[in-house]
PDB file of C-alpha atoms and ligand atoms in Angstrom:
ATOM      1  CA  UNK A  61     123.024 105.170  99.399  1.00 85.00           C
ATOM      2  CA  UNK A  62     123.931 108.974  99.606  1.00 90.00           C
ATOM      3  CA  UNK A  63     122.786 111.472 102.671  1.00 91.00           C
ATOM      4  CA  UNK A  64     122.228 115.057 101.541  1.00 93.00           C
ATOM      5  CA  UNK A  65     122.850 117.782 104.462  1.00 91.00           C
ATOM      6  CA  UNK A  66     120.591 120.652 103.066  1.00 92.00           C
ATOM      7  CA  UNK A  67     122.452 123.466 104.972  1.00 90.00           C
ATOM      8  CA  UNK A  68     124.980 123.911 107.621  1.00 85.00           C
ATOM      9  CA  UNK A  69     122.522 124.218 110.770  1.00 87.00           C
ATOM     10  CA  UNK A  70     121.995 121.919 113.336  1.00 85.00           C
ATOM     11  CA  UNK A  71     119.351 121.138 113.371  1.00 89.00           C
ATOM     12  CA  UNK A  72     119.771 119.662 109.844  1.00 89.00           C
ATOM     13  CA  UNK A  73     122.966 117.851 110.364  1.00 86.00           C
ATOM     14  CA  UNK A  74     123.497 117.191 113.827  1.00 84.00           C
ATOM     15  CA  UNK A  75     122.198 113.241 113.197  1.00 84.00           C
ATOM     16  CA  UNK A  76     125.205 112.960 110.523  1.00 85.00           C
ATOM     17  CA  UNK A  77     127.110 110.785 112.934  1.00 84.00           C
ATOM     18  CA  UNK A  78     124.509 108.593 114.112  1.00 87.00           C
ATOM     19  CA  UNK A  79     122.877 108.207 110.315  1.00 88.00           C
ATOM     20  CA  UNK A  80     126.698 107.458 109.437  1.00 87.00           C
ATOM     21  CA  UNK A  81     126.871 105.036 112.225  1.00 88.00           C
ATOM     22  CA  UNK A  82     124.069 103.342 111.581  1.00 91.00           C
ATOM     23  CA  UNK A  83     123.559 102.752 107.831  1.00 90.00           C
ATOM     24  CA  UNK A  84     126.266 102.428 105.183  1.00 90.00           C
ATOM     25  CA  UNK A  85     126.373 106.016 103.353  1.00 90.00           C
ATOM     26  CA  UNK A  86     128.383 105.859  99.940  1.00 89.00           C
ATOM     27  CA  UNK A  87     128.271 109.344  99.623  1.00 91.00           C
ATOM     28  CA  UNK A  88     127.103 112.947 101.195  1.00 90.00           C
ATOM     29  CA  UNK A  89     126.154 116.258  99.290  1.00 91.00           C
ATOM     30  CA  UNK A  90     125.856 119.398 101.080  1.00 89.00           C
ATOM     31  CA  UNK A  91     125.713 123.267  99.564  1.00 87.00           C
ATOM     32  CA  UNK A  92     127.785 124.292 102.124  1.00 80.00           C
ATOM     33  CA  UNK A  93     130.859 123.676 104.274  1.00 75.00           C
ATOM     34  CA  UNK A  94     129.761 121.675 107.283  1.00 67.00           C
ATOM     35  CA  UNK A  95     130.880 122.540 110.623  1.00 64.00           C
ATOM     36  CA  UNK A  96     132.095 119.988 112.474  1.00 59.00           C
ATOM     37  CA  UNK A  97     131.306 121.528 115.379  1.00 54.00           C
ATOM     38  CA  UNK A  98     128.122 121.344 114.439  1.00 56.00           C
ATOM     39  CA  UNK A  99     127.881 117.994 112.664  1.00 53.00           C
ATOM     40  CA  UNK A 100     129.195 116.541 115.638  1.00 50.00           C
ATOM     41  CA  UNK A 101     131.820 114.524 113.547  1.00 57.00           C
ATOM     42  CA  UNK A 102     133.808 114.926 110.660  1.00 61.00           C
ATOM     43  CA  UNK A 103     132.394 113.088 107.458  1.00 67.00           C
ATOM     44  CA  UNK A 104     134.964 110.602 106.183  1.00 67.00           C
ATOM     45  CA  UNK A 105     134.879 111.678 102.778  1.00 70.00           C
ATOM     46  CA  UNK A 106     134.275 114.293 100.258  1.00 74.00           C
ATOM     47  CA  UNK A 107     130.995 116.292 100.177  1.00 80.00           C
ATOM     48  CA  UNK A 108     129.609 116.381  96.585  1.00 88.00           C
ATOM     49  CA  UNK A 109     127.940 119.743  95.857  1.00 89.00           C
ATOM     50  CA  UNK A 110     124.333 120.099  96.245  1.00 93.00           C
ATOM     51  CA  UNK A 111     123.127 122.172  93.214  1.00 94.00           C
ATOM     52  CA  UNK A 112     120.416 123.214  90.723  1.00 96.00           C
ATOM     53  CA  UNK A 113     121.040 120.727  87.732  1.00 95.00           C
ATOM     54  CA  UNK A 114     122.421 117.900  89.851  1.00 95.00           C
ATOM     55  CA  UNK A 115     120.419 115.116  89.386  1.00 96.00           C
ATOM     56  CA  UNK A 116     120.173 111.249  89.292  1.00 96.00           C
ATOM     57  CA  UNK A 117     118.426 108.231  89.152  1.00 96.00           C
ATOM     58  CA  UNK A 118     118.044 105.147  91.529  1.00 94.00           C
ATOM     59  CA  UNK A 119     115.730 102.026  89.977  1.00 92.00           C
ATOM     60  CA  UNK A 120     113.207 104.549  88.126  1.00 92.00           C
ATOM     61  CA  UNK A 121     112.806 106.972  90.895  1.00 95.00           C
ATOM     62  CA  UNK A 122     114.603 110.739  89.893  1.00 97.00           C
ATOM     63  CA  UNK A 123     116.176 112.594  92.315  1.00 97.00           C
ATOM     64  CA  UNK A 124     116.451 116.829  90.944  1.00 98.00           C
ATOM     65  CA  UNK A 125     118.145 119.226  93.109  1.00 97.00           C
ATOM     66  CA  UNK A 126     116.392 122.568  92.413  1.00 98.00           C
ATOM     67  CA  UNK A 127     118.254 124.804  95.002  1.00 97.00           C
ATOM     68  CA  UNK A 128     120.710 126.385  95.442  1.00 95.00           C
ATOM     69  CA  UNK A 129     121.612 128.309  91.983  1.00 91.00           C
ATOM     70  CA  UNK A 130     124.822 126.550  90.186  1.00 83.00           C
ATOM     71  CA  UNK A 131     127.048 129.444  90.957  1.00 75.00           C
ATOM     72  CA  UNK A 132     125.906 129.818  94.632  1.00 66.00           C
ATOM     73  CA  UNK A 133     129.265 130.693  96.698  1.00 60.00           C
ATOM     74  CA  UNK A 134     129.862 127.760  98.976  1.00 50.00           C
ATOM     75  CA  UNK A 135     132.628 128.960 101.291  1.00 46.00           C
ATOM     76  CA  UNK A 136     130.414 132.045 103.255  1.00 47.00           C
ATOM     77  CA  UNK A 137     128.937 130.669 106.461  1.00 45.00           C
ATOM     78  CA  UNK A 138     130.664 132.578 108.590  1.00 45.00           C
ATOM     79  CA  UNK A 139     129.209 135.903 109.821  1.00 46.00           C
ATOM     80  CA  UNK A 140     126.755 135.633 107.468  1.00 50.00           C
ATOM     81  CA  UNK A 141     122.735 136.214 108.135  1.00 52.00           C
ATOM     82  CA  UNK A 142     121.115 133.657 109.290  1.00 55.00           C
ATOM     83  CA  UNK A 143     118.573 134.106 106.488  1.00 57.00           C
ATOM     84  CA  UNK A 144     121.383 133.372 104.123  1.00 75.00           C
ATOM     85  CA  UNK A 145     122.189 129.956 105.712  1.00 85.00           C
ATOM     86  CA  UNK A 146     118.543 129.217 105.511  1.00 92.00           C
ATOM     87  CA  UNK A 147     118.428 130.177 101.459  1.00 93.00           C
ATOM     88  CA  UNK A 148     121.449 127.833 100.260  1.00 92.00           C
ATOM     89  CA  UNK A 149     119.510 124.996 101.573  1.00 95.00           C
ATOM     90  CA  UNK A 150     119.071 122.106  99.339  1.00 96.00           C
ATOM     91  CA  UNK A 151     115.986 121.386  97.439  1.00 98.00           C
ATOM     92  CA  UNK A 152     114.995 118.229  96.580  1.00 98.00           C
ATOM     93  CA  UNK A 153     112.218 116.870  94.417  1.00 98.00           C
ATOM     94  CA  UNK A 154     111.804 113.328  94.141  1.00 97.00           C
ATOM     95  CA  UNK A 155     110.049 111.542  91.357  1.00 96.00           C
ATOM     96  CA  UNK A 156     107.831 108.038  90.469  1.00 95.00           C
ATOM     97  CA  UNK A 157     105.808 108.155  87.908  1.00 91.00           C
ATOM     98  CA  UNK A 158     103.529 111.094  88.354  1.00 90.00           C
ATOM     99  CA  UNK A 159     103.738 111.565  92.132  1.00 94.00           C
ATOM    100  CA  UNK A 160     105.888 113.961  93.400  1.00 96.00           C
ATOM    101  CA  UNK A 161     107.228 115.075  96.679  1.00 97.00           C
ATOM    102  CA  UNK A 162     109.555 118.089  97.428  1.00 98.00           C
ATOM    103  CA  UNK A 163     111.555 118.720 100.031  1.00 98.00           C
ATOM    104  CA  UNK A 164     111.996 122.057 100.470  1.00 98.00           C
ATOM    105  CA  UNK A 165     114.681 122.939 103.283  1.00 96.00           C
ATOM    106  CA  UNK A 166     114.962 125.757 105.111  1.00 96.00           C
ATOM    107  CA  UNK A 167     114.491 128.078 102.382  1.00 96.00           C
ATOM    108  CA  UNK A 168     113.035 131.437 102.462  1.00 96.00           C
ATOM    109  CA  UNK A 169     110.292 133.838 100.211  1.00 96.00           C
ATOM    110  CA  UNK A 170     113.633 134.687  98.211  1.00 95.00           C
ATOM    111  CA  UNK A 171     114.606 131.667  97.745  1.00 96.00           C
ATOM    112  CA  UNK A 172     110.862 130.246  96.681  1.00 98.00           C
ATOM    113  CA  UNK A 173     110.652 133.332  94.095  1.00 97.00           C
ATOM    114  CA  UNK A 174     113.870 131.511  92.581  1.00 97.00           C
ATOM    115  CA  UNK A 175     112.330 128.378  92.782  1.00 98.00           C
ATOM    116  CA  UNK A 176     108.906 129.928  91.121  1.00 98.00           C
ATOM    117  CA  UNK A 177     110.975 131.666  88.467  1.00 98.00           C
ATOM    118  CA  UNK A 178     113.146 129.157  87.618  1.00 97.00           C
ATOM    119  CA  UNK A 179     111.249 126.436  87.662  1.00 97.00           C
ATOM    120  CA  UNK A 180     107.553 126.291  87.747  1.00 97.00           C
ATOM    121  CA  UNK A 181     107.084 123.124  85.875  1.00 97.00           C
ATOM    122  CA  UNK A 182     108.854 121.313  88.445  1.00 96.00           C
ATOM    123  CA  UNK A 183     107.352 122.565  91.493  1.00 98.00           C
ATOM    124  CA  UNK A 184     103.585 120.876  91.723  1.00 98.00           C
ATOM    125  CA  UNK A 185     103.830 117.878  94.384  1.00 97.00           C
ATOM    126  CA  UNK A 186     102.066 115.546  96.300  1.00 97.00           C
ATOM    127  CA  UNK A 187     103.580 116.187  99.613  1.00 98.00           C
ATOM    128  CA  UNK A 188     105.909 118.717 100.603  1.00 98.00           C
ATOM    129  CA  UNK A 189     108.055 119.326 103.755  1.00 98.00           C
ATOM    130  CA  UNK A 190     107.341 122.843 104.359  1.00 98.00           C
ATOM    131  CA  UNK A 191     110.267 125.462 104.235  1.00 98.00           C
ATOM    132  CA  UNK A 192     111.468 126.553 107.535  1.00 97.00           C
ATOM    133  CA  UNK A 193     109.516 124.437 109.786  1.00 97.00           C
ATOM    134  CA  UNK A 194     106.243 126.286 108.816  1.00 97.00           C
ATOM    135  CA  UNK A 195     107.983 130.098 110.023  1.00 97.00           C
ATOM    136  CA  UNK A 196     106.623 132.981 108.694  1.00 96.00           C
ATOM    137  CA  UNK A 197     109.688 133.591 107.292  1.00 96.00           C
ATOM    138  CA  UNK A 198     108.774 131.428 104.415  1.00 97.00           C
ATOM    139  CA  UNK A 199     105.345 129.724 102.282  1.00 97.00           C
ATOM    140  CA  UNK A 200     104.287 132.469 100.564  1.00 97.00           C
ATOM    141  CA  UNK A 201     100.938 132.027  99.004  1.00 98.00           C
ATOM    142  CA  UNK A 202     102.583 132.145  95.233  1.00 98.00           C
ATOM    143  CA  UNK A 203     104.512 129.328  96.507  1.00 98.00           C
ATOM    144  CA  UNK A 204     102.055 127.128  97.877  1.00 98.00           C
ATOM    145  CA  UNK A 205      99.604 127.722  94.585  1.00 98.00           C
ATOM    146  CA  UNK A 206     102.292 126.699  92.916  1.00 98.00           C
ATOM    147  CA  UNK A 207     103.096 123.686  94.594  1.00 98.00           C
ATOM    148  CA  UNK A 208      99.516 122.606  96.017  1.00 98.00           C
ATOM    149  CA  UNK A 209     100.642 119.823  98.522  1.00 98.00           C
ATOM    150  CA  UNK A 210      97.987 117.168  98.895  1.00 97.00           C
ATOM    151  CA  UNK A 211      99.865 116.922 102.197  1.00 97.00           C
ATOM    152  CA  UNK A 212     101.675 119.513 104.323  1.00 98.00           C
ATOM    153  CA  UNK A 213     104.345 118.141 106.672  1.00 98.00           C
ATOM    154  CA  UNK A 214     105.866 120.477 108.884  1.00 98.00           C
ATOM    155  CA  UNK A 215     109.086 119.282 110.953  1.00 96.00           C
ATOM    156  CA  UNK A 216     108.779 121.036 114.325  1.00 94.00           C
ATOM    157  CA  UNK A 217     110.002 119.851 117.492  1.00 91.00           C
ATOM    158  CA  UNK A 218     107.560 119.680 120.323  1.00 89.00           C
ATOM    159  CA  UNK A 219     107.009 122.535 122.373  1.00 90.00           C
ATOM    160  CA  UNK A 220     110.194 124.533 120.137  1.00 92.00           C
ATOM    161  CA  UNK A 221     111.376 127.704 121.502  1.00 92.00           C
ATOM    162  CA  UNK A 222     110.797 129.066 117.764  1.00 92.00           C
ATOM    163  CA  UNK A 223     106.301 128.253 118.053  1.00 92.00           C
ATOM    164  CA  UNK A 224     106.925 126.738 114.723  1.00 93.00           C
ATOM    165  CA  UNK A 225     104.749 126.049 112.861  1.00 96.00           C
ATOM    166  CA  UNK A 226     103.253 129.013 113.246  1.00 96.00           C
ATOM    167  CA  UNK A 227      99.152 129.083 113.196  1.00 97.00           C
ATOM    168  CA  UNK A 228      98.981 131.763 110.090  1.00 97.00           C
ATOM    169  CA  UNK A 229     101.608 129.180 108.208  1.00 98.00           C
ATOM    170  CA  UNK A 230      99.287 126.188 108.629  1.00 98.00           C
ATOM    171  CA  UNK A 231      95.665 127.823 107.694  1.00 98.00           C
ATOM    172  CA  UNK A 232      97.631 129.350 104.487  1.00 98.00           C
ATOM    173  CA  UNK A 233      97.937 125.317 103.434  1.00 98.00           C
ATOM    174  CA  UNK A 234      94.829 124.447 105.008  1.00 98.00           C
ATOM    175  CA  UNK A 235      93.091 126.999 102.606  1.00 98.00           C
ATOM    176  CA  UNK A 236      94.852 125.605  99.600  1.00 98.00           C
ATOM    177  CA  UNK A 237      93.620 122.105 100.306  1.00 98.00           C
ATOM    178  CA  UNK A 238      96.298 120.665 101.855  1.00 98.00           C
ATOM    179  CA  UNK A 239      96.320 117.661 104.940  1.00 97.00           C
ATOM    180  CA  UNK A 240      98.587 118.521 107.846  1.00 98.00           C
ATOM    181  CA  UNK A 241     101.014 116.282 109.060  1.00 97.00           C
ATOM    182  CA  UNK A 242     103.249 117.625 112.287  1.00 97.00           C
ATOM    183  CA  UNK A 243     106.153 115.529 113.816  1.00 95.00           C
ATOM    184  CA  UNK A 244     105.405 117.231 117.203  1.00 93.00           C
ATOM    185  CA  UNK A 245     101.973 115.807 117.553  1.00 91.00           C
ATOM    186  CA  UNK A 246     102.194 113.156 115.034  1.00 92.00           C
ATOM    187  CA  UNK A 247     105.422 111.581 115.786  1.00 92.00           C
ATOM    188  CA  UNK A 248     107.631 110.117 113.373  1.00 94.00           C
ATOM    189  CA  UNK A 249     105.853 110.577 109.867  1.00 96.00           C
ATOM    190  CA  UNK A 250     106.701 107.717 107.165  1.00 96.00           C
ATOM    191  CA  UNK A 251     105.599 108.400 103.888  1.00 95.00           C
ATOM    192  CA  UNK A 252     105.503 105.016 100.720  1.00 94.00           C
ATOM    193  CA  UNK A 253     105.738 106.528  97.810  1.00 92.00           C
ATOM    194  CA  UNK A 254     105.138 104.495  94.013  1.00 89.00           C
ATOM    195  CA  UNK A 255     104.001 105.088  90.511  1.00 87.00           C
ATOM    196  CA  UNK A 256     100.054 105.192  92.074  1.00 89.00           C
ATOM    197  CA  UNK A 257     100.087 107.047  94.904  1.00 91.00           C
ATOM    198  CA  UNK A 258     101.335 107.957  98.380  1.00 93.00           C
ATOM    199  CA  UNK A 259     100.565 106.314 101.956  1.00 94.00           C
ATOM    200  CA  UNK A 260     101.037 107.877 105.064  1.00 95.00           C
ATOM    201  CA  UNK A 261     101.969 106.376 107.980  1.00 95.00           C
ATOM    202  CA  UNK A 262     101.868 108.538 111.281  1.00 93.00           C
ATOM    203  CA  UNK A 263     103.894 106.820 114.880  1.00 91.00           C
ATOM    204  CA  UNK A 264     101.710 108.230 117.441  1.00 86.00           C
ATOM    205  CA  UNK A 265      99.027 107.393 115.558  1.00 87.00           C
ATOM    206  CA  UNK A 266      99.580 103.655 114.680  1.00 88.00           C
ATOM    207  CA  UNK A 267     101.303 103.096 117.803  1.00 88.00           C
ATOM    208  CA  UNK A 268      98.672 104.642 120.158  1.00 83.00           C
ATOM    209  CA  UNK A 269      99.344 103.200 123.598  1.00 80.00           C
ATOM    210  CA  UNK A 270      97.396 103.966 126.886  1.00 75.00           C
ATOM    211  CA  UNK A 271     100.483 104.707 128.803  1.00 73.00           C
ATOM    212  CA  UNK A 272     101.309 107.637 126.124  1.00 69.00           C
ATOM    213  CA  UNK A 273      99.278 110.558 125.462  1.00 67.00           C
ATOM    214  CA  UNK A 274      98.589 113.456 122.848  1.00 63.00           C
ATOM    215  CA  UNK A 275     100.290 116.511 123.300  1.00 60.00           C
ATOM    216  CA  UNK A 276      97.730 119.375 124.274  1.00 61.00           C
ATOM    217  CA  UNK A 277      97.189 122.242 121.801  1.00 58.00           C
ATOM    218  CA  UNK A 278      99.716 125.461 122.501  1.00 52.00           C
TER     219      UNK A 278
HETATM  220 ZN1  LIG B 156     115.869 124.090 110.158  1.00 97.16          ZN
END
């Protein structure tokens, strides 16, 4: 199987050794260098590039990378914004049948304009992992009309120091028709995906236990 490392942040590769560890990987793509330092471990091969146009196909399910642009530089982490880190993130869409899912990085309103521009065909999905975490830095209305997410799952961690997902964020997907999912309240979130449909599975839900609890709202 391959691992893709959408950007160099760590909070999107620091798992690399464990996930290396623990399953056999045949191969890793990533739009940027990673930082060992912040990948914890070196990867013992090759990175392929993660790029618009790269795509493949594993037993009838497609995999498209949408994100970042072909000619996207790949050797300008350091010093650089932030926000830049955030926009070479790798965006995946992931096809059976007619479901779709996207998963959408890090990326910000730039970086969704590209994605709008470029290719609106590709962009309506089932379920989406929300840019960013659900910041305000990203999900622009034009994106999420374009998209329309049956569900919305945001990746936050519980209590973050960043209050992601932020509460304008979520009602913006809320109004569009979309379910929430959160991994903060709802735990581990594991989505079956075939030609008919999606099914949702959510840990704390599934797994409900007296001894745990529900985290109270913020
Ligand atoms: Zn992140």
């Amino acid at each position: 199987d391959g691992m893709i490392l959408s950007h160099n942040d760590l909070d999107h590769t620091g798992g690399t050794a464990s996930v290396l560890q623990a399953m056999p990987v045949g191969w890793v793509a990533t739009s940027q260098p990673i930082d060992p330092l912040k990948s914890v471990s070196a990867i013992p091969f090759a990175a392929r590039p993660c790029r618009d146009g790269v795509n493949w196909n594993w037993d009838g399910v497609q995999f498209d990378i949408l994100h970042p642009e072909r000619n996207a530089a790949s050797n300008d982490t350091a010093g650089k914004r932030k926000s830049h880190d955030n926009d070479q993130s790798c965006v995946l869409r992931i096809r059976v049948g007619r479901q779709h899912v996207l998963l959408a990085g890090d990326i910000e309103k730039h970086s969704e304009q590209r994605l709008l521009d470029k290719h609106p065909e590709q962009l309506p999905a089932s379920l989406l992992v929300v840019p960013h975490h659900g910041s305000l830095s990203s999900s622009d209305v034009d994106f999420i009309a374009a998209v329309l997410p049956d569900y919305a799952v945001f990746t936050t961690g519980y209590r973050n120091p960043f209050h992601h997902p932020k509460a304008e964020v979520q009602q913006r997907y809320l109004d569009s028709g979309a379910q929430l999912l959160r991994s903060d309240k709802d735990g581990a979130i594991l989505v079956e995906m075939n030609a008919r449909g999606l099914s949702i599975e959510r840990y704390r839900k599934t797994h409900r236990r007296y001894w745990t609890h529900f985290p109270q709202e913020d």
